[in-house]
Short mmCIF file of C-alpha atoms in Angstrom, two decimals:
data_model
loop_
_atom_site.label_atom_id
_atom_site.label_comp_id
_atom_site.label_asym_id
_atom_site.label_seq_id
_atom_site.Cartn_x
_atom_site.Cartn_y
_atom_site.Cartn_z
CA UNK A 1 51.50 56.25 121.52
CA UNK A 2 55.25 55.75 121.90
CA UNK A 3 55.95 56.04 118.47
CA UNK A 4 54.77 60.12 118.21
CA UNK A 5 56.71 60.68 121.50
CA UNK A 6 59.74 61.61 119.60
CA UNK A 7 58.04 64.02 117.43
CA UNK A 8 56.27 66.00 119.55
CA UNK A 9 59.34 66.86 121.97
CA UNK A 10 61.04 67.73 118.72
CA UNK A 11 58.56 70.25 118.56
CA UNK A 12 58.03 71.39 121.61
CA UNK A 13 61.78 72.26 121.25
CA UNK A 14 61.59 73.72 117.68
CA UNK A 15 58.71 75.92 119.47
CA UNK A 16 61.34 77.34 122.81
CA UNK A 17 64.25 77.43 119.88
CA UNK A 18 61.55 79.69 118.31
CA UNK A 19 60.29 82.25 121.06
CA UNK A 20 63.94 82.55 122.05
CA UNK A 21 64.88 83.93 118.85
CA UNK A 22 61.94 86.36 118.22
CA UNK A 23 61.92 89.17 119.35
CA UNK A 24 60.47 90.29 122.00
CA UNK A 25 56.36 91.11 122.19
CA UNK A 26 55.41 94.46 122.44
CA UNK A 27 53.36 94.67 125.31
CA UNK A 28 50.28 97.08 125.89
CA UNK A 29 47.79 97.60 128.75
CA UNK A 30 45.29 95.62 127.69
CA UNK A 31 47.57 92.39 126.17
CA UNK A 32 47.09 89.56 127.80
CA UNK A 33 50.74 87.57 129.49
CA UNK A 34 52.65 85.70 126.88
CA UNK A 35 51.99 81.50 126.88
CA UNK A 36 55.53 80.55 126.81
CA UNK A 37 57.71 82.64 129.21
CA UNK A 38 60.69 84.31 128.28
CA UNK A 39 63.66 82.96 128.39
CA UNK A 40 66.08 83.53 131.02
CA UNK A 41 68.84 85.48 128.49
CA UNK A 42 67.76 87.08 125.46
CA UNK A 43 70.46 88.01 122.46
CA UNK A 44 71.10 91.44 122.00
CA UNK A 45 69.43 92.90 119.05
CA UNK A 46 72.08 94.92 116.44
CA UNK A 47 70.37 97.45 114.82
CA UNK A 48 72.18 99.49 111.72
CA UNK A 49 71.90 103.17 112.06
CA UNK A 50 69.23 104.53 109.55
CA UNK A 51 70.28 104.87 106.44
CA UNK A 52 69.73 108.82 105.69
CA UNK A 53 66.81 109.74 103.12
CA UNK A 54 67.93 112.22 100.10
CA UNK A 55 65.50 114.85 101.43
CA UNK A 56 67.96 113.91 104.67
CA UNK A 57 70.92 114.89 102.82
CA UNK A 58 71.99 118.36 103.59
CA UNK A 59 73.00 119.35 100.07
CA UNK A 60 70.78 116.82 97.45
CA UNK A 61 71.62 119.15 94.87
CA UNK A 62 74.92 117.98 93.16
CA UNK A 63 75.97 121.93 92.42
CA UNK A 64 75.04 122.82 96.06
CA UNK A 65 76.99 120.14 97.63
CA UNK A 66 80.06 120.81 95.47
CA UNK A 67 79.98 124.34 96.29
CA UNK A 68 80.21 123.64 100.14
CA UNK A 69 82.14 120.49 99.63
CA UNK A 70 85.04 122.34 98.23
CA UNK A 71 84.32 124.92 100.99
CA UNK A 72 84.24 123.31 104.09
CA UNK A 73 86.44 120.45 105.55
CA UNK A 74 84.09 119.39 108.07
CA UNK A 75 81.52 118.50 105.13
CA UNK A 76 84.81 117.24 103.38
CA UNK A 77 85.49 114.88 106.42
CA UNK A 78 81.74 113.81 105.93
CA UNK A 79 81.13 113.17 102.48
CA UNK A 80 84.40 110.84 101.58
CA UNK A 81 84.26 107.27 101.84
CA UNK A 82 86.18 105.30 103.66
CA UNK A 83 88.56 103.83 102.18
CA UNK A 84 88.82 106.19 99.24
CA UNK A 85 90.14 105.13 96.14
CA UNK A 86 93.50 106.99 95.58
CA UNK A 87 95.58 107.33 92.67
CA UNK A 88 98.66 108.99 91.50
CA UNK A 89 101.27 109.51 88.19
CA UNK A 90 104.77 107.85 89.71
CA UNK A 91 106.81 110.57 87.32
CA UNK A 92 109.99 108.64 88.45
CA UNK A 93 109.13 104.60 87.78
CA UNK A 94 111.15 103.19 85.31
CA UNK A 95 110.87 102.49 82.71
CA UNK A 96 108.34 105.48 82.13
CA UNK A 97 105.80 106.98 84.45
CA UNK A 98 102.82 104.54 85.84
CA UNK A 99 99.46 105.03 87.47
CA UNK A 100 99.64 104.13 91.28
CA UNK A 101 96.47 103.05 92.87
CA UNK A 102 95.68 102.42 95.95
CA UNK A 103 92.57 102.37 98.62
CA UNK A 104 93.81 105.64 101.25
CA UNK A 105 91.98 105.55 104.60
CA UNK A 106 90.14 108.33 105.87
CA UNK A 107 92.35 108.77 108.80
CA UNK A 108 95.58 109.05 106.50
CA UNK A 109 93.57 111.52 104.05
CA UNK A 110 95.25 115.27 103.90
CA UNK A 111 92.29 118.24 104.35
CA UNK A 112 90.86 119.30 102.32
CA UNK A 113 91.14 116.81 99.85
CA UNK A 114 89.64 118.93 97.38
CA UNK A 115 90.40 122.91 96.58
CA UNK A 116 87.23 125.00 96.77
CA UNK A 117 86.25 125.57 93.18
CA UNK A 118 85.47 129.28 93.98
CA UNK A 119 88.96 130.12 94.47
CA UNK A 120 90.20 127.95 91.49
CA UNK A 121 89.38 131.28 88.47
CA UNK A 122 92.22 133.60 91.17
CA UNK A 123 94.61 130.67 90.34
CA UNK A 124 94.40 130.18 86.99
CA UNK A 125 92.45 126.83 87.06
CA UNK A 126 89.65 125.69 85.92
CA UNK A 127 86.32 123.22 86.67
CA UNK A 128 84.40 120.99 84.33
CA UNK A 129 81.77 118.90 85.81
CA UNK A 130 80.85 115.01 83.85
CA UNK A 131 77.66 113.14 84.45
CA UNK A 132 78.72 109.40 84.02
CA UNK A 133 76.32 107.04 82.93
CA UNK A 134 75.70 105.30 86.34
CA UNK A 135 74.45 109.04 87.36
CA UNK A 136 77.81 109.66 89.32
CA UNK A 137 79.58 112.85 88.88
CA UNK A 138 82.87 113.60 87.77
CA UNK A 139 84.93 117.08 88.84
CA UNK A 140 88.15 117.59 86.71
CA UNK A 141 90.40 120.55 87.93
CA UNK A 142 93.27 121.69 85.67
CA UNK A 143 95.40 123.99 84.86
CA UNK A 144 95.35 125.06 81.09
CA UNK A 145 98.80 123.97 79.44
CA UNK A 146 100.13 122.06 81.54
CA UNK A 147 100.02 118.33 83.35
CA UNK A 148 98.65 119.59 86.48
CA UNK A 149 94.86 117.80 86.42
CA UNK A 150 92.69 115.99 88.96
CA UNK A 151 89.44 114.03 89.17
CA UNK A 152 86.92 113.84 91.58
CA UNK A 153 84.55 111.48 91.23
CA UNK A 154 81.35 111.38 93.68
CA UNK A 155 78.41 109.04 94.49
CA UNK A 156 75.16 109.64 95.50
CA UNK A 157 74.18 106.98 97.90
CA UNK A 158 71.82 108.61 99.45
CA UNK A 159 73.75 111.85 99.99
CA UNK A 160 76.77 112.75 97.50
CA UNK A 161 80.24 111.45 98.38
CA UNK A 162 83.35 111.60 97.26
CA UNK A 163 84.39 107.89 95.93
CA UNK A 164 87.52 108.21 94.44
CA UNK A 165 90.16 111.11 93.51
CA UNK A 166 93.11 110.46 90.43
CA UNK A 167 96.23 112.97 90.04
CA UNK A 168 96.99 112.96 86.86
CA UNK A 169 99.79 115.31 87.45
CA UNK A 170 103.30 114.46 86.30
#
């Protein structure tokens, strides 16, 4: 009999190590009181916030969404990621211009970060939208003639965001 001693108090304490790490039992009028009692201090439980569903989204439509998005800063301040992926021409790096990249937080972002394509015809400018192959969209804003460009590029994940923005600008 002495020889299974050890075993069984290894599993009476594999069975507490257990209960105190489950969670808790949901308990109902007619449930009857839980064998092993509770112990004394239970860890508290981190739950994510819910992950929004696309019907969630308030805009699922990419042409919707970029017609607000370029509209609204609030949405603007909602749909960018944090960090977002920056990147700039450096017209004055020797010895020729060179592509500065760099990941811009969302506190240190200037609003809007995009112009509202509805104004962009009154300016001369114009808007092509891309469909890239992983399904994420890319907005290009120029003006005709010259170096002044940028490119948006959003995700959908669930709801559209904007991922990264390149002026191309010199």
């Amino acid at each position: 009999m002495r020889r299974y001693r050890s075993p069984a108090v290894l599993m009476l304490a594999c069975s507490v190590t257990l209960v105190a790490c489950a969670p808790a039992p949901q308990t109902t009028p007619t449930a009857a009181a839980p064998a092993v009692p509770a112990p004394a201090t239970t860890p508290a439980v981190i739950t994510p916030a819910p992950v929004p569903a696309r019907s969630e989204c308030p805009y699922p439509d990419f042409d919707a969404f970029l017609k607000h998005f370029g509209n609204e800063i609030t949405l603007q301040e909602k749909a960018t990621a944090d960090p977002l992926l920056d990147s700039y021409i450096d017209a004055e790096a020797e010895p020729e211009p060179r592509k500065v990249e760099s990941r811009l937080a969302l506190a240190d972002v200037e609003w809007p970060v995009m112009p509202d394509p509805a104004a962009l015809a009154g300016q001369g400018r114009e808007l092509q939208v891309n469909t890239l192959a992983d399904g994420q969209r890319q907005v290009q804003i120029r003006t005709p003639d010259s170096s002044d460009q940028q490119t948006y590029t959003f995700a959908q994940a669930p709801c559209w965001t904007l991922v990264k923005r390149e002026d191309e600008s010199i």
